[in-house]
Coordinates of C-alpha atoms and ligand atoms in Angstrom, one line a residue:
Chain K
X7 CA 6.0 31.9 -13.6
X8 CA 5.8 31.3 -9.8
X9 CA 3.4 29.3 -7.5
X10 CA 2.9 30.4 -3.8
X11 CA 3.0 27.4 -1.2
X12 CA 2.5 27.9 2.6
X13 CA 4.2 24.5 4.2
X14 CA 2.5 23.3 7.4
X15 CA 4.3 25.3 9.7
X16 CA 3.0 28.3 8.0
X17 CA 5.9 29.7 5.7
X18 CA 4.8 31.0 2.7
X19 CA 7.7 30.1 0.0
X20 CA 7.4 31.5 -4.0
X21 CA 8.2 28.7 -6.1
X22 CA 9.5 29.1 -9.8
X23 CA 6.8 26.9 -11.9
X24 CA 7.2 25.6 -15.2
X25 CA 4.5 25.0 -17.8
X26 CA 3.1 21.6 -18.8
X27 CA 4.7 20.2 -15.7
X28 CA 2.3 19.3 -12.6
X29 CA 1.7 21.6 -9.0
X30 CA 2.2 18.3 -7.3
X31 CA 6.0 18.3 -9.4
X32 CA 6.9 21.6 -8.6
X33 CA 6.4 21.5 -4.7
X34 CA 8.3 18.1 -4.5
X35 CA 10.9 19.3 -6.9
X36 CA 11.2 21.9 -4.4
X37 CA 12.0 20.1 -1.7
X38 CA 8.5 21.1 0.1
X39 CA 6.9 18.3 2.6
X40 CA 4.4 16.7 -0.1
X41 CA 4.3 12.7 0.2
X42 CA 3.0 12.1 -3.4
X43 CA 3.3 8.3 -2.8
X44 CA 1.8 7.4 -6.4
X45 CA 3.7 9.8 -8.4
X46 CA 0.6 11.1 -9.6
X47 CA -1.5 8.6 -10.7
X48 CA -4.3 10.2 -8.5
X49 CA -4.1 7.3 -6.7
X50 CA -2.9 8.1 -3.0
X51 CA -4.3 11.2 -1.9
X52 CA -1.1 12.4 -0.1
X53 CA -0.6 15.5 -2.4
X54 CA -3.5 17.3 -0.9
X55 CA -3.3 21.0 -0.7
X56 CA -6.0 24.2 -0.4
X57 CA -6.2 26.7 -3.0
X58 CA -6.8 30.7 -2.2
X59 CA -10.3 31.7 -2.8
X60 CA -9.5 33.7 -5.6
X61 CA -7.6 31.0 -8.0
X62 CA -11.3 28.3 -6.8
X63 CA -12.6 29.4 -10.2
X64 CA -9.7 29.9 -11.8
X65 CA -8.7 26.0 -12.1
X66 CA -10.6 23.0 -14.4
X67 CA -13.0 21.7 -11.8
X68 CA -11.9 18.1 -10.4
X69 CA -13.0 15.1 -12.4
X70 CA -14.9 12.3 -10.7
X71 CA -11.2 10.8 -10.3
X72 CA -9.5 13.1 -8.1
X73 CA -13.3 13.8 -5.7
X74 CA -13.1 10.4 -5.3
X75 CA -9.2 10.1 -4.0
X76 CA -9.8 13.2 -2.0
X77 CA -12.7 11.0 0.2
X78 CA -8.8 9.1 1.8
X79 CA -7.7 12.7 2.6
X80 CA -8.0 14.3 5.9
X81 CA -9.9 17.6 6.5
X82 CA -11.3 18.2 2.8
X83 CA -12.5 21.9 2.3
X84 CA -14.1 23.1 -0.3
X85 CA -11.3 24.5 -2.0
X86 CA -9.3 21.4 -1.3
X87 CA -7.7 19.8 -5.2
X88 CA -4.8 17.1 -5.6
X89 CA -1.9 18.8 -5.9
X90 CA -1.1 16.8 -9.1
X91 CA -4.3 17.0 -10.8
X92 CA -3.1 20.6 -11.9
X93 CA -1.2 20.7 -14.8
X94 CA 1.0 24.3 -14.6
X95 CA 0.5 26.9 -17.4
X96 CA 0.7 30.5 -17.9
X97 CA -2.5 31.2 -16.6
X98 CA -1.6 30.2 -13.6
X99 CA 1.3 32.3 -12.8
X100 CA 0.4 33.4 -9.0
X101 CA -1.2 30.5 -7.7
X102 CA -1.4 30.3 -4.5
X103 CA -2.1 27.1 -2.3
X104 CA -1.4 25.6 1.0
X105 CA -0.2 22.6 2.3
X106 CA -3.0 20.9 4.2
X107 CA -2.5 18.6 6.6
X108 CA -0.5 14.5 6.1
X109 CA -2.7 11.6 7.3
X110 CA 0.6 9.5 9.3
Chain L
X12 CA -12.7 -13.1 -8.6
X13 CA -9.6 -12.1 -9.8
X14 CA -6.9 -15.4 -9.6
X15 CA -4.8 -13.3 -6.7
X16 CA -7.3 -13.6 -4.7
X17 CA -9.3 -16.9 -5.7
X18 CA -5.6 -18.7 -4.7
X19 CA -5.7 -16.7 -1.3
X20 CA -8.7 -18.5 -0.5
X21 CA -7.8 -22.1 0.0
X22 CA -4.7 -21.5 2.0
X23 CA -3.7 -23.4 4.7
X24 CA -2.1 -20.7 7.9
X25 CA 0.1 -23.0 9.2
X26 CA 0.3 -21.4 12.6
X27 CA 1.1 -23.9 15.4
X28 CA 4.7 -25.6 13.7
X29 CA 7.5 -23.9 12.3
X30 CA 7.6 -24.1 9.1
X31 CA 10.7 -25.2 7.2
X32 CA 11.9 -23.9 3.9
X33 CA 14.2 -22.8 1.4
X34 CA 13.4 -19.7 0.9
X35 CA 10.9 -16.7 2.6
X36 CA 9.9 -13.8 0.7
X37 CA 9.0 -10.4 2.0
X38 CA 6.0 -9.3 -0.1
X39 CA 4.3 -10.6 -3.2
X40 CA 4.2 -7.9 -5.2
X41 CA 5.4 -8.2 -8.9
X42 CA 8.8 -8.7 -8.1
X43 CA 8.1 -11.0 -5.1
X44 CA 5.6 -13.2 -7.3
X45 CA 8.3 -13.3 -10.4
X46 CA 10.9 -14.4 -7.8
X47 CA 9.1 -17.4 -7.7
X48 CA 9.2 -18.4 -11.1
X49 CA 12.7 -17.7 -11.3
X50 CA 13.6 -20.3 -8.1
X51 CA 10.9 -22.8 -9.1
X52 CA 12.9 -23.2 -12.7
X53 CA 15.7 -24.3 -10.0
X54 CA 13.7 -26.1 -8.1
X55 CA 13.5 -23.7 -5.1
X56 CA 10.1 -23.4 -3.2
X57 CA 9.0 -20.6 -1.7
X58 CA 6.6 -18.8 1.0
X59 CA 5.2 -15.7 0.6
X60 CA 4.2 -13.3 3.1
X61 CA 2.1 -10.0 2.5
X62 CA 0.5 -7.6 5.2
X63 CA -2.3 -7.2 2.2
X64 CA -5.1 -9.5 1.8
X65 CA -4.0 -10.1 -1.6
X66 CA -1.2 -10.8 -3.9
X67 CA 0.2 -7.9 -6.0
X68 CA 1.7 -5.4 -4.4
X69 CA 1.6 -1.3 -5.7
X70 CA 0.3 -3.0 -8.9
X71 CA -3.2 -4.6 -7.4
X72 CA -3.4 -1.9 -4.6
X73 CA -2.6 1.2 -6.0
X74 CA -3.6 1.3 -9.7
X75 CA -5.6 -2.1 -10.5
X76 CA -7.1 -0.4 -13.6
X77 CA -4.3 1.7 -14.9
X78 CA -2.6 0.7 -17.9
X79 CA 1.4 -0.2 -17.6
X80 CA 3.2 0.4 -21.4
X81 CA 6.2 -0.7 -20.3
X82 CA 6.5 -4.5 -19.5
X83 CA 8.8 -6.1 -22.4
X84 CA 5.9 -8.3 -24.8
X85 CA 3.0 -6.6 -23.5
X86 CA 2.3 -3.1 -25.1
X87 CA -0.3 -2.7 -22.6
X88 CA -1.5 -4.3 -19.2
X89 CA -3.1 -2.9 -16.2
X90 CA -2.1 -3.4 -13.3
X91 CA -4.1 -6.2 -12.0
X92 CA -3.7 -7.9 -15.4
X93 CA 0.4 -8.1 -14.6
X94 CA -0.6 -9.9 -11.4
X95 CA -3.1 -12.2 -12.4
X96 CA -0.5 -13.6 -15.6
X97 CA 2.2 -13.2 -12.7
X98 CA -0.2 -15.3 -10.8
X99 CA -0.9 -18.1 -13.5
X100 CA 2.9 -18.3 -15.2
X101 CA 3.8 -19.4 -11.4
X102 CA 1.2 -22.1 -10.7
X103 CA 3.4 -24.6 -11.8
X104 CA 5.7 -23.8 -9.0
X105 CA 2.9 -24.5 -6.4
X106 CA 4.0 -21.3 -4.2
X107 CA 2.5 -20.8 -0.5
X108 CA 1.1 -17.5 0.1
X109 CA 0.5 -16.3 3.8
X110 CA -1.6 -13.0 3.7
X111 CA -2.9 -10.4 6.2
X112 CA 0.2 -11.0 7.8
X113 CA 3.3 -8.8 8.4
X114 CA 6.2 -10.0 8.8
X115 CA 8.3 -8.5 11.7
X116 CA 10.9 -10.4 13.3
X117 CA 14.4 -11.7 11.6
X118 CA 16.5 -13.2 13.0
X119 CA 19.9 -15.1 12.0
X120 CA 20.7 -18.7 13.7
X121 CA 23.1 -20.0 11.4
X122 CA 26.8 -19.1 10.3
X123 CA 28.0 -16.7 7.3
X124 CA 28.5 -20.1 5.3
X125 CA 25.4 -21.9 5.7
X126 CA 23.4 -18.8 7.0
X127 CA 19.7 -19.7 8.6
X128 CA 17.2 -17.5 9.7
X129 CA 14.5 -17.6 11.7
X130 CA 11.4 -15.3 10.4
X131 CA 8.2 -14.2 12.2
X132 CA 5.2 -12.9 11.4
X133 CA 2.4 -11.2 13.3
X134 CA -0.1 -13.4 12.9
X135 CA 2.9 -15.8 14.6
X136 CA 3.4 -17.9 11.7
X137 CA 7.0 -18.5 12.0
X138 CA 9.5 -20.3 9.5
X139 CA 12.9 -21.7 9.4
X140 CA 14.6 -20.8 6.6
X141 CA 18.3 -20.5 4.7
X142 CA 17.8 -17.3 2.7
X143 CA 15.1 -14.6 2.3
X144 CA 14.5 -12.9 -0.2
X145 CA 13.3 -9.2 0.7
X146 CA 10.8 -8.0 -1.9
X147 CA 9.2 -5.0 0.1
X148 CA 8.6 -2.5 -2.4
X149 CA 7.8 1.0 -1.5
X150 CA 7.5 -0.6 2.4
X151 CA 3.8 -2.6 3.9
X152 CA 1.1 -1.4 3.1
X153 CA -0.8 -0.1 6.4
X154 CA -3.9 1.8 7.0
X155 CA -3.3 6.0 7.1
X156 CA -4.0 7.7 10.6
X157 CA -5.8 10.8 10.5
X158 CA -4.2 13.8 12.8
X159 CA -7.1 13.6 14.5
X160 CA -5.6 15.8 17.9
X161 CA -4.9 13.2 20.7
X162 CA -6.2 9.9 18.7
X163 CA -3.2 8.4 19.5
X164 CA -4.6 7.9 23.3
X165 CA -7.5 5.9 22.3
X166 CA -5.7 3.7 19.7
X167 CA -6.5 0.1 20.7
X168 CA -9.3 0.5 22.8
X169 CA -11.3 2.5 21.3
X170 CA -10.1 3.9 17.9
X171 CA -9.1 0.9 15.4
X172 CA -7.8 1.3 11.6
X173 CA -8.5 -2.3 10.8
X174 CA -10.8 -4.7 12.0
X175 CA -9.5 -8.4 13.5
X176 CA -12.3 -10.0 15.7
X177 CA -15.7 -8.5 15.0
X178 CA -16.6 -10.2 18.3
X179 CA -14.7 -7.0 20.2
X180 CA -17.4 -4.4 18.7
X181 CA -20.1 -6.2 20.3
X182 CA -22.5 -3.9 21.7
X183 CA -20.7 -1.0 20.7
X184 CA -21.4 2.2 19.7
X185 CA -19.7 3.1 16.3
X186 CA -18.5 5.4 14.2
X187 CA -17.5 4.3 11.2
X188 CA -15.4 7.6 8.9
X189 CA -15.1 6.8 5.0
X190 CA -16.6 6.2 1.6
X191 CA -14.7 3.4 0.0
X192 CA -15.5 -0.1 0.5
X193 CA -13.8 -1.1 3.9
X194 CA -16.2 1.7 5.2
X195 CA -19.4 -0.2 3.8
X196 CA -18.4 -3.5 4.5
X197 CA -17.6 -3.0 7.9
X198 CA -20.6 -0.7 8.2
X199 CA -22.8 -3.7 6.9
X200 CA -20.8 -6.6 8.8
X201 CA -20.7 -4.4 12.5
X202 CA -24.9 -3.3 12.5
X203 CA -26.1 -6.7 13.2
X204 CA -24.3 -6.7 16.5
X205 CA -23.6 -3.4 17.3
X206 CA -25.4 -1.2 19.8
X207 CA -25.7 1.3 16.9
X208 CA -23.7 1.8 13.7
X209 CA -23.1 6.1 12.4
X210 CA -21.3 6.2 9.2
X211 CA -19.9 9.3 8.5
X212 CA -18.6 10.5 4.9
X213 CA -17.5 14.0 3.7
X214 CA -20.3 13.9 0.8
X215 CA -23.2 11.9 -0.4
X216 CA -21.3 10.2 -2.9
X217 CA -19.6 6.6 -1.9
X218 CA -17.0 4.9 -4.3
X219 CA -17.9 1.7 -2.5
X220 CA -19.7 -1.4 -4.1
X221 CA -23.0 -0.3 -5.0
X222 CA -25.2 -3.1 -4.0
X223 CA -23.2 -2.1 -0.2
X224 CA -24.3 1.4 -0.4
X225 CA -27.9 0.0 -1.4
X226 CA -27.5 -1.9 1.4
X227 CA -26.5 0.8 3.8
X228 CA -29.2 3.2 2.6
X229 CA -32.0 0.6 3.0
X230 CA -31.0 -0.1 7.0
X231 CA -30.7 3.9 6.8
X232 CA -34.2 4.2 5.7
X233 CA -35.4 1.5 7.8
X234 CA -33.8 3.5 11.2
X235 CA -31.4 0.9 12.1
X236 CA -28.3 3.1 11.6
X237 CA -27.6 6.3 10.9
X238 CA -25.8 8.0 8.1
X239 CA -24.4 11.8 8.4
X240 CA -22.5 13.8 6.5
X241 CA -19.3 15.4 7.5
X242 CA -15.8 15.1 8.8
X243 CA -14.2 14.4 12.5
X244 CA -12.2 17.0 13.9
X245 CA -11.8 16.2 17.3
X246 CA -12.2 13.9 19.9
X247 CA -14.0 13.5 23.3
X248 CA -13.5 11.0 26.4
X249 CA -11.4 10.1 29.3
X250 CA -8.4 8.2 29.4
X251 CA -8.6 5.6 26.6
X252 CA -12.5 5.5 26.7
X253 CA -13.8 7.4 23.5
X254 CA -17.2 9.0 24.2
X255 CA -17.7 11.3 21.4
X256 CA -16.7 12.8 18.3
X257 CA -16.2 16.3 17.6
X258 CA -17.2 16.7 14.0
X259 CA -17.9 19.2 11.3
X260 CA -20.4 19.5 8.1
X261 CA -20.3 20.7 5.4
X262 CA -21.7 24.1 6.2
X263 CA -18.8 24.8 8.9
X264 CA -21.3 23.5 11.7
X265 CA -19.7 21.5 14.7
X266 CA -21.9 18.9 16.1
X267 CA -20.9 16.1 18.3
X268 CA -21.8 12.2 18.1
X269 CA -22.0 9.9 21.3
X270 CA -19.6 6.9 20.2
X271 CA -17.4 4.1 21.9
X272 CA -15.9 3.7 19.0
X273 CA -14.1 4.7 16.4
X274 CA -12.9 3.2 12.7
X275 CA -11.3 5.9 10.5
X276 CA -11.4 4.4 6.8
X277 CA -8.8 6.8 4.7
X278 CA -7.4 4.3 2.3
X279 CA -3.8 2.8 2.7
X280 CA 0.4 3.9 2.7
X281 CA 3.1 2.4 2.4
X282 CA 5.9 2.4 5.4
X283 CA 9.0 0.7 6.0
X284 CA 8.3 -1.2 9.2
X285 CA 10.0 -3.3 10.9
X286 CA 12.3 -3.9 8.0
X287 CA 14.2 -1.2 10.1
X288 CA 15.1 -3.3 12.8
X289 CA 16.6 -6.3 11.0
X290 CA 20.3 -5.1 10.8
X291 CA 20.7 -4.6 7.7
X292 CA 22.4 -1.1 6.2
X293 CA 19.3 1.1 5.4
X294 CA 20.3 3.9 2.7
X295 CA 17.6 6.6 3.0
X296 CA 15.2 3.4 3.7
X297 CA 16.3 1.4 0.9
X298 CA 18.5 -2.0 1.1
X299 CA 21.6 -1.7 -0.4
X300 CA 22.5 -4.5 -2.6
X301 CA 25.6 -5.7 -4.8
X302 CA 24.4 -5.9 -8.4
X303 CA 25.4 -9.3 -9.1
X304 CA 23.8 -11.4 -7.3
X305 CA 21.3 -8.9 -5.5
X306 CA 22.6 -9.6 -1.4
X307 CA 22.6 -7.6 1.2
X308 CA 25.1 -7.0 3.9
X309 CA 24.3 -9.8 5.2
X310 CA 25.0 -13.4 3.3
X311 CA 21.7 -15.3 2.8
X312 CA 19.2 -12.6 3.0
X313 CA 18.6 -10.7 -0.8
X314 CA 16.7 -7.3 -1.6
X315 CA 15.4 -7.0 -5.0
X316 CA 12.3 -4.5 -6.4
X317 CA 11.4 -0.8 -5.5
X318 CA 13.3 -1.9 -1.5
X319 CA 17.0 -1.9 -3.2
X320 CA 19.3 0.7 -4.0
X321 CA 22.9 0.3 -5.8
X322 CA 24.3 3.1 -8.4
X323 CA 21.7 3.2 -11.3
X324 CA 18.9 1.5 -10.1
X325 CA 15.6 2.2 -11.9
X326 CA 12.4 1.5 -9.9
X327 CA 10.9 -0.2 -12.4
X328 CA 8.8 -3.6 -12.6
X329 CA 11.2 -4.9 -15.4
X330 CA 14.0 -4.1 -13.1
X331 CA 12.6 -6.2 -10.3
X332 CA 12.4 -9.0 -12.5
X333 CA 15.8 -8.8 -13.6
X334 CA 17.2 -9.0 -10.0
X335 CA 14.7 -11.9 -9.0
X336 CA 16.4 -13.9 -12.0
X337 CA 20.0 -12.9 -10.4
X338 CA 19.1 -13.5 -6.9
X339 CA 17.7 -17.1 -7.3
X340 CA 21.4 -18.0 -8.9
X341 CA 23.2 -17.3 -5.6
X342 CA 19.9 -18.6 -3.6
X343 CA 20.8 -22.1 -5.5
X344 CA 24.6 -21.9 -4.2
X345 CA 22.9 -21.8 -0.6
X346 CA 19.9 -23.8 -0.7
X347 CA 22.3 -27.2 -3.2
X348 CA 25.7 -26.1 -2.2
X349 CA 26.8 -29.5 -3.9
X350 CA 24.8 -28.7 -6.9
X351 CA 26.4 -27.2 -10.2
X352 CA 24.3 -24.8 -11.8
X353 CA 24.1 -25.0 -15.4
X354 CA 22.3 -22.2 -17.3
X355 CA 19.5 -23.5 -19.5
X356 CA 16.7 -22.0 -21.9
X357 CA 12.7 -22.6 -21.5
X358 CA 12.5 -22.6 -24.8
X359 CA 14.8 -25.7 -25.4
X360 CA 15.4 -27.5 -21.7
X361 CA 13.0 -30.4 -21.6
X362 CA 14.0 -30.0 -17.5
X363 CA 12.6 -26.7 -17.4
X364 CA 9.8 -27.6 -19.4
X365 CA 8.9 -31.0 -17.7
X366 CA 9.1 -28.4 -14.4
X367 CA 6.9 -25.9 -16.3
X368 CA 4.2 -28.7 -16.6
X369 CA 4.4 -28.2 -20.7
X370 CA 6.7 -31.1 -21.7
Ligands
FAD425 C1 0.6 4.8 -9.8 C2 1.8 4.0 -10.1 C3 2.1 3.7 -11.4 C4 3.3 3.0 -11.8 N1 3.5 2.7 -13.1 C5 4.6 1.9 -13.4 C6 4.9 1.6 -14.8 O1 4.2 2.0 -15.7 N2 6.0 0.8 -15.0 C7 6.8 0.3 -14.0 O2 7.7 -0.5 -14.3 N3 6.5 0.6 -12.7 C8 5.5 1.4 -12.4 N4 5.2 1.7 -11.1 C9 6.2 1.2 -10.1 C10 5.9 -0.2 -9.8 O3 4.6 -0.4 -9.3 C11 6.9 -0.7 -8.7 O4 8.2 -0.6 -9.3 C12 6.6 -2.1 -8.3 O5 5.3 -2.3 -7.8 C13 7.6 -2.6 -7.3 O6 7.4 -4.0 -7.1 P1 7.9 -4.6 -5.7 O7 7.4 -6.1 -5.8 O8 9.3 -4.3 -5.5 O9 7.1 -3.9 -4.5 P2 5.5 -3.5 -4.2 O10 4.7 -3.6 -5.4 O11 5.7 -2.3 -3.4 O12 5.1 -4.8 -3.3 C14 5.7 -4.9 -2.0 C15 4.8 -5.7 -1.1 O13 5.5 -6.1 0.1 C16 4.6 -6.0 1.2 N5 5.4 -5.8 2.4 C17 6.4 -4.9 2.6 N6 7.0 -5.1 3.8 C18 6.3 -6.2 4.4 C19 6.4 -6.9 5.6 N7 7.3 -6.6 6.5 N8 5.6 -8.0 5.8 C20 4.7 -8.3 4.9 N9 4.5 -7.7 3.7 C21 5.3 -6.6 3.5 C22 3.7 -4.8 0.8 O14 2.5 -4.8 1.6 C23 3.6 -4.9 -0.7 O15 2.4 -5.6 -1.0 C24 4.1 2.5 -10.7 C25 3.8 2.8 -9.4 C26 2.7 3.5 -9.1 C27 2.3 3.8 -7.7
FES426 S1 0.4 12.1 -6.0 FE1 -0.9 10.5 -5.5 S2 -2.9 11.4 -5.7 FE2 -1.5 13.0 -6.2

């Protein structure tokens, strides 16, 4: 299974994902550029990332939770989720998302 | 009121004297807060200095209502319940908190045998004291920056992450950015004697207290400010002087709004600080520390919580607390050199217990 990240410089890297474990997880495991402060909690906003049009409906929409924390993100789209409100499973093999941008 | 903050309240900012003590601690988060309990049972006093308006550190800011499993005696607490027992089982040692303050400046003045330091904050409260004990955490906690294109030019006169004097927005023409409640409060506290007050959110949906939003949505209604919907992408002005914001709604439309000023609201991060510039060894920006006695490379001056690093360490509350208890041993050899120590139980010491207040 493999996730498709685009860092902020642009480069698209194929990640290997593993089920039951977090997107948010996966990119830091990988050594991509993704703060995470709280570990997940859904409580700092800082693993903020876009998602391709064509995984939008593919994804449990976000709970009250994570629309909330997105309001102390910077530049929310409509296809913008918390990296580490997505919990990885087969379905998912492909997904593609991009890094959006760190508040400093 | 939660007891973190209803102690905050009556506190005296000693400002004009230097203030001299025992101990300083960096931070009163868990680990900060339990080093107090572990010095008063020796009788050490101690100050306490947080950049936050309130005592608790990660705990209080970043997960309040979350539950913790994993605090020895308490199958479950949330975070702000840790803090506010944290807060009553160290009464008895009569602590002094100084909040909203960072501190930034150490300096040594004494010798490697009866070290002294001399400890500054920005709010230039300013102590005097033999050994600090630096309980940082994850680093202060300081409001995020947007990368708003060229905001940095405008910082300080016209675009401010935190408000200090509300006299300086007099007459101003704001824009306040967020949804939370420092958006709403300021929103509500800035109208009265502002020129006009826009607050701008991403959706119509605030987190914020709800009688605020009421309140915000009545002046709304009434025409004396004006809410939209949207996000800031750019900015417009000439050298400092802010005069408008680029922005964008929801529907991919740019529109501009006249302002003089700007006050992003995006919530809070941690970041080391000036802890960088107090020579001590930094590992990845974490304090190394010896694991007996918790000191750093420099005698006098302790790191203990999420801010240490030696082979092993778990950033975990319970191991905070376990270094707070080893610290205050070697704090006592500084503060009493002349002093034996002798290691006693709260269970069966009537001294600890007659310090506890319970014998
Ligand atoms: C979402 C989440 C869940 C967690 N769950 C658990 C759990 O279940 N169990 C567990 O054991 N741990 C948990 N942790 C980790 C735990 O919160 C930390 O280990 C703990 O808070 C560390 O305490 P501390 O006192 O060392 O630092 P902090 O809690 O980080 O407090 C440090 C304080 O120092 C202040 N400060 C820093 N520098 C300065 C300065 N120069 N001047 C003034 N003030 C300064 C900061 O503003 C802050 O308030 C969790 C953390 C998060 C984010
Ligand atoms: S890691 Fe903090 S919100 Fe996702």
């Amino acid at each position: 299974m493999h996730v498709r990240v685009t860092d902020r410089e642009g480069e698209q890297r194929e990640l290997e994902a593993l089920e039951g474990w977090r997107l948010m997880e996966i990119i830091r495991d990988w050594g991509l550029p993704i703060k995470a402060e709280c570990g997940g909690a859904c409580a700092c906003a800082t693993c903020h990332v876009y998602v391709a049009a064509d995984w939008v409906d593919k994804l449990h929409p976000p709970r009250e939770e994570e629309l909330e924390r997105l309001d102390e993100a910077f530049d929310v789209r409509p296809n913008s989720r918390l990296a580490c409100q997505i919990l990885f499973s087969p379905e998912l093999d492909g997904l593609t998302v991009v890094l959006a941008p760190e508040l400093d | 009121m939660t007891q973190g903050v209803a102690m905050t309240q009556g506190m005296a900012m000693t400002n004009d004297n230097i203030i001299t003590t025992d101990v300083v601690i960096v931070g009163a988060g868990p680990c900060g807060l339990f080093a107090v309990f572990e010095l008063g049972l020796l009788d050490i006093k101690a100050h306490l200095v947080d950049i936050l308006p309130k005592v608790g550190g990660q705990c209080a800011e970043l997960y309040p209502e979350k539950p913790i499993y994993d605090i020895p005696g308490f199958p479950i607490v949330t975070g702000q319940g840790l803090v506010d027992n944290l807060v009553e089982q160290i009464k008895p040692f009569g602590p002094t908190f100084h909040l909203n303050q960072m501190i930034e400046a150490l300096e040594p003045i004494g010798t490697a045998d009866a070290p002294r330091f001399r400890v500054t904050t920005d709010a230039g409260t300013v102590f005097e004291t033999k050994t600090v004990i630096v309980a940082a955490g994850g680093g202060s906690f300081q409001p995020k920056k947007p990368p708003i294109p060229g905001i940095d030019a405008y910082e300080g006169n016209s675009v401010f992450y935190a408000v200090r004097k509300m006299e300086a927005f007099r007459g101003r023409d704001i824009l306040i950015v967020g949804g939370g409640d420092s958006a709403l409060d300021w929103t509500l506290n800035l109208q009265p004697i502002a020129r006009r007050v826009t607050l701008m959110h991403r959706r119509d949906d605030f987190r914020a207290a709800p009688h605020s939003v009421e309140q915000m949505r009545a002046l709304v209604a009434s025409g004396q400010m004006d809410m939209k919907l949207g996000q800031v992408t750019g900015l417009k002005g000439e050298g400092s002087a802010l005069q408008a914001a680029i922005c964008r709604d929801n529907a991919g439309e740019t529109f501009e709004i006249a302002c003089d000023t700007l006050l992003p609201f995006f919530g809070l991060t941690m970041k080391l600080g000036p802890i960088a510039d107090w020579g001590l060894n930094l590992n990845e920006n974490l304090i190394p520390a010896d694991t007996e006695k918790f000191e750093t490379s420099t005698p006098g001056i302790f790191a203990i919580g999420d801010i240490n690093t030696y082979p092993g360490k778990l950033k975990l509350i319970l191991s905070g607390f376990h270094e707070a208890a080893l610290a205050a041993q070697k704090v006592h050899r500084y503060v009493y050199p002349d002093k034996r120590l002798t290691f006693q139980y709260t269970t069966s010491s009537t001294s600890l217990q007659k310090k506890l207040g319970v014998a």
